[in-house]
Structures are given as C-alpha cells and as structure tokens.
PDB file of C-alpha atoms in Angstrom:
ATOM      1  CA  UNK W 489       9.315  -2.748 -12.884  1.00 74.00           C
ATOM      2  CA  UNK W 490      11.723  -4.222 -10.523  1.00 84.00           C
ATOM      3  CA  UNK W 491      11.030  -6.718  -7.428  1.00 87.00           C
ATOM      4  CA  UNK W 492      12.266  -5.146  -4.629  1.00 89.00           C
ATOM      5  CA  UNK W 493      10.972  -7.379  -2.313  1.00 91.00           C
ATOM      6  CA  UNK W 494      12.070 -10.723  -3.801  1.00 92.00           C
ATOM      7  CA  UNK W 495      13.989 -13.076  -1.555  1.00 92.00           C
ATOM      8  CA  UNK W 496      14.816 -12.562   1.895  1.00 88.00           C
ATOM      9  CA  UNK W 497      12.645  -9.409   1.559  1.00 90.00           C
ATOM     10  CA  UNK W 498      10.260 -11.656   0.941  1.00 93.00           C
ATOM     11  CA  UNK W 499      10.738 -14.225   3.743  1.00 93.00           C
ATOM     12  CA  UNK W 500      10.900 -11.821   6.331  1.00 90.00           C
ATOM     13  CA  UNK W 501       8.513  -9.316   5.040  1.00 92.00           C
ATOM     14  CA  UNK W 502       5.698 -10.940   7.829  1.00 92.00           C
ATOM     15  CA  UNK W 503       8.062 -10.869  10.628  1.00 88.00           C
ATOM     16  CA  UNK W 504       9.241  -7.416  10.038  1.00 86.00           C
ATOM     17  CA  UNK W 505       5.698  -6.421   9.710  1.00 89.00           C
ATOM     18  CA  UNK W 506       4.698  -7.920  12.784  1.00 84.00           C
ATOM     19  CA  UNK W 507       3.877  -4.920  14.941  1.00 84.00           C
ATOM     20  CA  UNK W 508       1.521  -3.291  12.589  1.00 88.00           C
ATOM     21  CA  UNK W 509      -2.302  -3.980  13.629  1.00 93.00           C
ATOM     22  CA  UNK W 510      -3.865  -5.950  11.109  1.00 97.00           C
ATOM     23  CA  UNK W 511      -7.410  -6.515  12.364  1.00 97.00           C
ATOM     24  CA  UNK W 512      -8.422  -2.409  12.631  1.00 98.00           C
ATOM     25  CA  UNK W 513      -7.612  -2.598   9.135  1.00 98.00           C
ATOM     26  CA  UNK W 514      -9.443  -5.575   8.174  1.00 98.00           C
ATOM     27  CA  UNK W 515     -12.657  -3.740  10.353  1.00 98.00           C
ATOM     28  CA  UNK W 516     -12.913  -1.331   8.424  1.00 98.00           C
ATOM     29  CA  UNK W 517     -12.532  -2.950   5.161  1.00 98.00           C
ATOM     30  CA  UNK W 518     -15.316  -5.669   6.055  1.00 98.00           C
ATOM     31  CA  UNK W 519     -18.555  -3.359   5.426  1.00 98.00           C
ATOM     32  CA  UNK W 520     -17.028  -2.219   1.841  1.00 98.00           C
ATOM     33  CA  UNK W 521     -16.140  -5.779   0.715  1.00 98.00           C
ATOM     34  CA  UNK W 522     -19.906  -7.473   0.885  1.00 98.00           C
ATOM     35  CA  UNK W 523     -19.294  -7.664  -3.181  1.00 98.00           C
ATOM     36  CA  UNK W 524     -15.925  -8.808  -2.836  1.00 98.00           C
ATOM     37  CA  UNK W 525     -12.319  -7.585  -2.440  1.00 98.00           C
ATOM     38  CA  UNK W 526      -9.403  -6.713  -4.645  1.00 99.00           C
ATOM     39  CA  UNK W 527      -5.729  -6.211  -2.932  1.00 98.00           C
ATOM     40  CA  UNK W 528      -3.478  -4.221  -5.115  1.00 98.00           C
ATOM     41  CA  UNK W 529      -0.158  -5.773  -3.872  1.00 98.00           C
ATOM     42  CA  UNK W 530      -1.637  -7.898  -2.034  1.00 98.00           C
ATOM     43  CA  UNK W 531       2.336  -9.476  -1.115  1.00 97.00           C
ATOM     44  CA  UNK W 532       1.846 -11.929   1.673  1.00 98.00           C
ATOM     45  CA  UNK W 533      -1.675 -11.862   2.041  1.00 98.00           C
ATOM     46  CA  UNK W 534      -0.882 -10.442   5.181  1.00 97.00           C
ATOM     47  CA  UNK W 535      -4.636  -8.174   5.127  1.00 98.00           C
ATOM     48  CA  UNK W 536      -6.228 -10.454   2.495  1.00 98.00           C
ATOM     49  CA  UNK W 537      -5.976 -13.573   4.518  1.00 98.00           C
ATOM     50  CA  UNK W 538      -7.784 -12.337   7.530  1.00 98.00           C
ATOM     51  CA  UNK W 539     -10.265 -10.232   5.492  1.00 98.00           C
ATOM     52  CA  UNK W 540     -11.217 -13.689   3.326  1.00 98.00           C
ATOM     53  CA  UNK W 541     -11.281 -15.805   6.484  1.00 98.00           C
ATOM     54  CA  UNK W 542     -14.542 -13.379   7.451  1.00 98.00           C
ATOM     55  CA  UNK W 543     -16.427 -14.498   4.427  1.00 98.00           C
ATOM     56  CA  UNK W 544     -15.240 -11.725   2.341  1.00 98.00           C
ATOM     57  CA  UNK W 545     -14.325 -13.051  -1.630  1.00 98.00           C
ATOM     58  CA  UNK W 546     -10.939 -11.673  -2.068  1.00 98.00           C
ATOM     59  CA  UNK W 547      -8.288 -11.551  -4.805  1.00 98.00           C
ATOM     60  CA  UNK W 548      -5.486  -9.927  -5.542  1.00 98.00           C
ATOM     61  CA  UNK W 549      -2.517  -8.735  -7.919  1.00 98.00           C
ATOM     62  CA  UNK W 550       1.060  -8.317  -6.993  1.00 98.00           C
ATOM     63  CA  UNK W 551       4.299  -7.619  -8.804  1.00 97.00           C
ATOM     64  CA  UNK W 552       6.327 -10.151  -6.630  1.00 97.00           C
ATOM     65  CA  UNK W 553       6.149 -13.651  -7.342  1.00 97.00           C
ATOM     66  CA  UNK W 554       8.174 -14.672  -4.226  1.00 97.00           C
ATOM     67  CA  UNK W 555       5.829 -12.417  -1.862  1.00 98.00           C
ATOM     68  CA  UNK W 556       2.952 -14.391  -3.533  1.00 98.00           C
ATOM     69  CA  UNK W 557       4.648 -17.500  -2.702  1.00 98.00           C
ATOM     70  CA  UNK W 558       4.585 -16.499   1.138  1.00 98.00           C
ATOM     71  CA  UNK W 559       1.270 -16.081   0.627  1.00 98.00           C
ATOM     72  CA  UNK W 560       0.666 -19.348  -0.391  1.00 98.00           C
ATOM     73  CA  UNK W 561       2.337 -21.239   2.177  1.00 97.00           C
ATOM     74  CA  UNK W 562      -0.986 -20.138   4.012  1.00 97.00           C
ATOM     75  CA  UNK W 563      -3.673 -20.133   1.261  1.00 98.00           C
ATOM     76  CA  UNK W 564      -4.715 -21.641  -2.105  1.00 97.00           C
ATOM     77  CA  UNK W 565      -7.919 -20.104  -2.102  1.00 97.00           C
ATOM     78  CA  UNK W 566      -7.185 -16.121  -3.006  1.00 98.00           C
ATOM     79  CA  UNK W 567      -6.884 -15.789  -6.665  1.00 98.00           C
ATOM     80  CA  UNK W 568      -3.839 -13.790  -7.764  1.00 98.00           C
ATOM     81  CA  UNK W 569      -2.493 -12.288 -10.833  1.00 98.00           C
ATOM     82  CA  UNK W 570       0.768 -11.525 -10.498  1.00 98.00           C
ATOM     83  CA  UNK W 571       1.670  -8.054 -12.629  1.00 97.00           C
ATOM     84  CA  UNK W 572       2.182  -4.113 -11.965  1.00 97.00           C
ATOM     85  CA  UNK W 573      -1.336  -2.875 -10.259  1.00 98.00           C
ATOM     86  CA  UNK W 574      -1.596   0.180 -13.241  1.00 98.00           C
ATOM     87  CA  UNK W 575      -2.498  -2.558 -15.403  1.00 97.00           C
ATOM     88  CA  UNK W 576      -3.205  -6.328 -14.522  1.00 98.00           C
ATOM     89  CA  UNK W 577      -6.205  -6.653 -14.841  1.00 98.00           C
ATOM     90  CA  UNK W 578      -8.368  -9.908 -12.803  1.00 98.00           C
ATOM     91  CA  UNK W 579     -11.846 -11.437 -14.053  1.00 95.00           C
ATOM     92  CA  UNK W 580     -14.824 -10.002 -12.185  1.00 95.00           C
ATOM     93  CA  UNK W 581     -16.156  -6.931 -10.672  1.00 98.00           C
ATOM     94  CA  UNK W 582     -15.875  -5.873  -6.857  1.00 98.00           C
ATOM     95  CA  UNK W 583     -17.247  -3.827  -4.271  1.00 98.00           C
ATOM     96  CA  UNK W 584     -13.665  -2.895  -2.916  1.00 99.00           C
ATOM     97  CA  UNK W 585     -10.641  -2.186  -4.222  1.00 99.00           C
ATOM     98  CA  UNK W 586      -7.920  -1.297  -1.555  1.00 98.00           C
ATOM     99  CA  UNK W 587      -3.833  -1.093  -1.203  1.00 98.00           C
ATOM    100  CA  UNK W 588      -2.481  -0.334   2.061  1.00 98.00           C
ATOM    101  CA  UNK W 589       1.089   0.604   3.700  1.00 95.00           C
ATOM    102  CA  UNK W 590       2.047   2.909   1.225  1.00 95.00           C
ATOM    103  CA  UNK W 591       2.332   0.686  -2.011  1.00 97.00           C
ATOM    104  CA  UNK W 592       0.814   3.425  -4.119  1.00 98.00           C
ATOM    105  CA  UNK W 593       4.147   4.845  -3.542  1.00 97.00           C
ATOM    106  CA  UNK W 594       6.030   1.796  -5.211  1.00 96.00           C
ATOM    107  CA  UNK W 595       4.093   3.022  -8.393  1.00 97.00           C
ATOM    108  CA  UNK W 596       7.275   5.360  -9.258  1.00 96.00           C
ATOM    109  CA  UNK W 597       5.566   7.491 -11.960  1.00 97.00           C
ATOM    110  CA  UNK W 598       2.578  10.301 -12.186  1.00 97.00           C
ATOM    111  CA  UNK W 599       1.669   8.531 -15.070  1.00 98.00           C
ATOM    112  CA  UNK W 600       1.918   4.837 -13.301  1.00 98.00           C
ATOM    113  CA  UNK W 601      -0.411   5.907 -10.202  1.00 98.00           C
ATOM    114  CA  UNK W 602      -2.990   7.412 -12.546  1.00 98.00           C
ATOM    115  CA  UNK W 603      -3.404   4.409 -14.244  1.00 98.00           C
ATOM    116  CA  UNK W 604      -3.353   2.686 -10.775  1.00 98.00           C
ATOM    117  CA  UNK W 605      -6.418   4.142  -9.806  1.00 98.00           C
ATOM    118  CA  UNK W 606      -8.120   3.949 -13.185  1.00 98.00           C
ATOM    119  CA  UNK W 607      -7.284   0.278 -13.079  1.00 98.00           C
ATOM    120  CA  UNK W 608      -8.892  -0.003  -9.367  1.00 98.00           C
ATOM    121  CA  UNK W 609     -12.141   2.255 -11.095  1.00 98.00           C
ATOM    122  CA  UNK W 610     -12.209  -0.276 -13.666  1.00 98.00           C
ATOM    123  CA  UNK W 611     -12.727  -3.446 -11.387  1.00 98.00           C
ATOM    124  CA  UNK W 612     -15.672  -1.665  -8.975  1.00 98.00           C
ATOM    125  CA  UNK W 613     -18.646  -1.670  -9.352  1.00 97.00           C
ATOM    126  CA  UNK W 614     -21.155   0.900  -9.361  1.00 96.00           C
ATOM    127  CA  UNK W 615     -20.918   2.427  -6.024  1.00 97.00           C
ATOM    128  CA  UNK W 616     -17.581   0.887  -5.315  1.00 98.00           C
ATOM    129  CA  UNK W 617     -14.972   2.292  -3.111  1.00 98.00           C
ATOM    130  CA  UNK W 618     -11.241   2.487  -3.408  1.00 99.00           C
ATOM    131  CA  UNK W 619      -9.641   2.469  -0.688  1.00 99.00           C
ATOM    132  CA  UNK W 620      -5.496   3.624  -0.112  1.00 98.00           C
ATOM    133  CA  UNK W 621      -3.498   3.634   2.941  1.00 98.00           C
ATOM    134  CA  UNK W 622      -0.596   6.336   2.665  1.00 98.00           C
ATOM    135  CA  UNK W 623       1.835   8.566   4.326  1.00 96.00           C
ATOM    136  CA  UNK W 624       1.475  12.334   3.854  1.00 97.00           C
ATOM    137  CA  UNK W 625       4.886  13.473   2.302  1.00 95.00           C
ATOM    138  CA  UNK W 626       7.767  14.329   4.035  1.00 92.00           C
ATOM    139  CA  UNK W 627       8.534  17.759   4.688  1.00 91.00           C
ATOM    140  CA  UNK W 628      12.503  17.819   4.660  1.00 93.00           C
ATOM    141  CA  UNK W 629      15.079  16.534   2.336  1.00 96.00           C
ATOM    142  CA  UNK W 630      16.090  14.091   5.246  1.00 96.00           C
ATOM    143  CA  UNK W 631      13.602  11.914   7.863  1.00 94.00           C
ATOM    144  CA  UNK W 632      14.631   9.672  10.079  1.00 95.00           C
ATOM    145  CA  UNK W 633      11.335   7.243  10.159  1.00 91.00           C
ATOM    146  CA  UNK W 634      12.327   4.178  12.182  1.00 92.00           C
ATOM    147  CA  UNK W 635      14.515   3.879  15.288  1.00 95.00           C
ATOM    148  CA  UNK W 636      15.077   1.536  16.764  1.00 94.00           C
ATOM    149  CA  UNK W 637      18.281  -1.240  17.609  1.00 94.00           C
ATOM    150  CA  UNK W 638      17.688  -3.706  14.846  1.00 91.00           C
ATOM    151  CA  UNK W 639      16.163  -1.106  12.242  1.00 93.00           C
ATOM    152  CA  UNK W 640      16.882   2.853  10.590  1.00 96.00           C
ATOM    153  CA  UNK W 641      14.837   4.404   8.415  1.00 94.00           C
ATOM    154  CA  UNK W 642      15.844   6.777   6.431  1.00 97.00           C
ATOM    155  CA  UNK W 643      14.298   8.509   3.551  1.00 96.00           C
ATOM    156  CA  UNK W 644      15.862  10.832   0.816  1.00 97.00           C
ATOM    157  CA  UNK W 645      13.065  13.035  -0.851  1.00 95.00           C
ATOM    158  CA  UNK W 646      13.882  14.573  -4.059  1.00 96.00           C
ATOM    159  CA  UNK W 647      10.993  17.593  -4.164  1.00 94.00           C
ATOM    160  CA  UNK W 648      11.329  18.668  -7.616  1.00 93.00           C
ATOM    161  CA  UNK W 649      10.809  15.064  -8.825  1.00 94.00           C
ATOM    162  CA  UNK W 650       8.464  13.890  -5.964  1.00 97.00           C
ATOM    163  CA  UNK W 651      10.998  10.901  -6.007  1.00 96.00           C
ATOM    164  CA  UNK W 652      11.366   9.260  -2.548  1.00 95.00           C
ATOM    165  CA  UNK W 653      14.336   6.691  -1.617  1.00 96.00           C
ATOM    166  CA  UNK W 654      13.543   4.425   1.643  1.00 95.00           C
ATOM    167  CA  UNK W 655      16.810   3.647   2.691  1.00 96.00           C
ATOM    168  CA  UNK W 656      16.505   1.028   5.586  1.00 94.00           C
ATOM    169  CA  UNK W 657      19.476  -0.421   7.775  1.00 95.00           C
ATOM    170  CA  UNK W 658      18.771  -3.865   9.306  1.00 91.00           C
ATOM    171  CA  UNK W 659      20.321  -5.815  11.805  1.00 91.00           C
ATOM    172  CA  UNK W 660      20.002  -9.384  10.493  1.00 87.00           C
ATOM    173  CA  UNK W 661      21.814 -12.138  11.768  1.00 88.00           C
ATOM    174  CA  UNK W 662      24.198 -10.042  13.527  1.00 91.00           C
ATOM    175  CA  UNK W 663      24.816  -8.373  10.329  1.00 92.00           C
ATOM    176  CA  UNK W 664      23.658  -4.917   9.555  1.00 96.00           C
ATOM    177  CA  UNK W 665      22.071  -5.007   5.695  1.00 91.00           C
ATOM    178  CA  UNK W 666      20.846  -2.124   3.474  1.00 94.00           C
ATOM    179  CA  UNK W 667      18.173  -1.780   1.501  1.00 91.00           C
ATOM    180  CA  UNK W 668      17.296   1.319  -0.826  1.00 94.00           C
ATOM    181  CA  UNK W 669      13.570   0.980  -2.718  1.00 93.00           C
ATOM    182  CA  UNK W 670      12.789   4.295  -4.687  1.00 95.00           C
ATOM    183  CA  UNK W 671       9.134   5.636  -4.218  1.00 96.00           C
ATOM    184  CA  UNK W 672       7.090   8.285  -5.578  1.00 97.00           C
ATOM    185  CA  UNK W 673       5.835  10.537  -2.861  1.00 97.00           C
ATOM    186  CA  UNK W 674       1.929  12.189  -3.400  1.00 98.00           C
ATOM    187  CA  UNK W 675      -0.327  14.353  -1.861  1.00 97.00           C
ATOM    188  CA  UNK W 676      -3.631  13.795  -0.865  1.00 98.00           C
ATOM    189  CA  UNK W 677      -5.044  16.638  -3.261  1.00 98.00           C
ATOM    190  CA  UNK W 678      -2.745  15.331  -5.789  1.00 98.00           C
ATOM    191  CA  UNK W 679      -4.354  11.779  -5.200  1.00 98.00           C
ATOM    192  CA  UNK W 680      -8.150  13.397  -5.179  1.00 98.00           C
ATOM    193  CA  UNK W 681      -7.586  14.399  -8.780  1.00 98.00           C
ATOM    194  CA  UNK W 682      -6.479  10.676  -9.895  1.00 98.00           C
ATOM    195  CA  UNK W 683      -9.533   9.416  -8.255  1.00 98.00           C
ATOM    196  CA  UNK W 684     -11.723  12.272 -10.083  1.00 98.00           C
ATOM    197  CA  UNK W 685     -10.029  11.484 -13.406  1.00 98.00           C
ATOM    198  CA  UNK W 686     -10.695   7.735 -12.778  1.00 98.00           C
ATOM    199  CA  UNK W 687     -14.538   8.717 -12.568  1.00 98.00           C
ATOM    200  CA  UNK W 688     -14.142   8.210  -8.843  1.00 98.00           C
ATOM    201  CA  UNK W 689     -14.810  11.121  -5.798  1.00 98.00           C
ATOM    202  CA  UNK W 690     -13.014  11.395  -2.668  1.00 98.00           C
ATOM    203  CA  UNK W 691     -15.876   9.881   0.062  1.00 97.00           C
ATOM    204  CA  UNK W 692     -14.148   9.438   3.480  1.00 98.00           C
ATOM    205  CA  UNK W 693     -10.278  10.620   4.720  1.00 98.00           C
ATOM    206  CA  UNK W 694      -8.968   9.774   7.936  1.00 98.00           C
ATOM    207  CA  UNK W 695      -5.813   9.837  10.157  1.00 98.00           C
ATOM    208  CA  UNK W 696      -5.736   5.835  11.004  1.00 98.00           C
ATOM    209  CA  UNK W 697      -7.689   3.055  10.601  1.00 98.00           C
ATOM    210  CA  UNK W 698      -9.823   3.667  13.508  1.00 98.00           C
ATOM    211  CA  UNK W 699     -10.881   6.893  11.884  1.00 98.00           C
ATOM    212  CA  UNK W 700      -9.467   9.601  13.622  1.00 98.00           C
ATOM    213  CA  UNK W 701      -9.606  12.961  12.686  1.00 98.00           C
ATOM    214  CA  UNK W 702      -7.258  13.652   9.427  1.00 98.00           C
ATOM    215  CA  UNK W 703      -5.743  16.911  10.331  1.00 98.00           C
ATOM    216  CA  UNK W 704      -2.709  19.336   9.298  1.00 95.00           C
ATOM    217  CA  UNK W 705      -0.353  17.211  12.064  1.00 96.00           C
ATOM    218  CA  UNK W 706      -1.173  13.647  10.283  1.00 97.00           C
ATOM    219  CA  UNK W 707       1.551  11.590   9.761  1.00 95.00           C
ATOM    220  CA  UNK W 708      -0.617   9.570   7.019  1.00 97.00           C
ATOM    221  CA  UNK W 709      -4.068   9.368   5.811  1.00 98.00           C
ATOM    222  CA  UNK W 710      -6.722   6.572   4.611  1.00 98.00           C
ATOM    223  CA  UNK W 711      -8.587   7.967   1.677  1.00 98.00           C
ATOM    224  CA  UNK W 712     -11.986   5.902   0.426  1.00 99.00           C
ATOM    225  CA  UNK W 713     -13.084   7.035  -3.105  1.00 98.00           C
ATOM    226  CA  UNK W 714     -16.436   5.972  -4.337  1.00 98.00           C
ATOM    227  CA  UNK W 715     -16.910   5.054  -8.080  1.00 98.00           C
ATOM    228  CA  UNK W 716     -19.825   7.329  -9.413  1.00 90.00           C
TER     229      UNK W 716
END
C-alpha cells in the first residue's frame, strides 16, 4: 500500500487537524477500553495519546512510519506495529479496537476492509467492541467538503467501483498544494455485514461522538460492534 501521508503530510497532519474535538471522542472510548485499546492507524497518536494519559493501555498499528514518528516526538510508551491494519497483527488481546476519521476508507479494497475488521475481531476479546468513525457516502459524482481560504475539498466518487478520490487544495506557505488520496467509500449496511462475517454484531450507531441520533440526514456515523 502506499504512504500517503509521509512527509509534510505528516508534519502538519496535527495542525491541520486541529479543529476536530478530540476529548468527546476519547469520552466515549474510555468505558470500552478498561481491557485495553488498539488504534488502527493510530498516525500521530493524536486520540491514543489522550486516551492512554487516562490510564487506558493503548497500542496501535499504522502504515506510516513518518506519522508514527510524530507520534513519538510525544510518547515512547504506546506500542506500535507499523503495517496495513487488514493484517498486522500486535501481541495481546483488548477490550477495544477502534479507527476513527474515516481511515477504514484508506483500506481501498472490499476484500482489504473485510479483513480489517476480521483483524480488529481477532485482537478482542470476548465481549469486545469495535469501534469505526466514518462518513456516510456521498451522494453525487462531485462534493465540495471543505471551504474555506487556506483549504478545498473536493471528492470524486466513482459509484460503480465505490472508489473515492479526496482531492484537497492547500494554501501552504503562500503556495497553493494538491493532494489526491484514493479511498474506498462504504455503507453502513455494507459495513454491518463485515462485522457479522468477522463474528462481530452491530451494538450501538450514532450521528457524532456525543451520540446523537443517526438518522437519514447524517453526514457520518460511529458504529460499535461487539465480538460475540
């Protein structure tokens, strides 16, 4: 698989984050986590480091060295593996497994994302939850997802393939930059039957982290899937 967040993508990957609540997420992860915590692409640690700093045992696996590297310019004490999350595998069991802000989507294959979420099955425990944080697919060829006047979002959905292109146009250094990163885009139902091949079943869906009310005008959706 290729890096796309390598570099600069990497150095500024905090930074351009910055406006995205991280502590509603790490609430709601806390209860799940009292056997520990694995982050699929777990990048900068930018959810991992708050949810350890509560006590929580946390590891992780990402694809990037370099975003594991930012990471570690604030811990040494989150074990990571660094490989594709459909099939690293890290020592131990855990009471959560979790990936947030759409990285199921960098899993660019059917195939890929099944074996994502048999891989998270195979680390819980009995009881275990996996947890995913994703958007509900776009509904025209063509969405405009960020505006604003250092950033535009674009992405390119390709419906027969499910194959989604991010395009984003960045104003860095006075320089406008591109940056294309190919997804796969994926349904909720669609995601319900990985989890139910995986030996998992869909427990919890909601809007937002603060569990609102998943409904037909969601823009995305956190799903929790318990291991039987």
């Amino acid at each position: 698989m290729t890096d796309w967040f390598a570099g600069d993508v990497a150095e500024r990957y905090d930074e351009s984050t910055a406006g995205m609540p991280v502590e509603p997420v790490v609430d709601f992860l806390e209860p799940l986590a009292g056997g520990g915590a694995l982050e699929l692409a777990i990048g900068t640690g930018r959810v991992a480091v708050p949810l350890a700093e509560r006590g929580v045992r946390v590891a992780g696996i990402d694809l990037s060295p370099d975003m594991v590297a930012e990471l570690r310019k604030k811990t040494d004490e989150i074990p990571v593996a660094i490989g594709d999350m459909s099939t690293t595998r890290v020592e131990g069991t855990f009471s959560l497994v979790y990936t947030v802000f759409n990285s199921i989507n960098n899993v660019t294959s059917q195939d890929g994302q099944v074996d994502a979420f048999a891989n998270a099955a195979a680390h819980l425990g009995p009881g275990g939850c996996f947890v995913v944080e994703v958007g509900v697919p776009n509904t025209q060829r063509l969405e405009v997802f960020d505006l604003s006047d250092t950033h535009v979002g674009v992405d390119e959905l390709d419906f027969d393939t499910q194959r989604l292109v991010s395009h984003h146009f960045s104003l860095v250094d006075g320089e406008w930059r591109r940056r294309s990163v190919p997804f796969r885009s994926v349904s909720p139902a669609e995601l319900d039957l990985m989890a139910r091949l995986a030996g998992m079943e869909q427990r919890e869906r909601w809007a937002d982290w603060e569990r609102s009310p998943f409904t037909a005008e969601s823009t995305k959706h956190v799903s929790v899937w318990e291991k039987k």
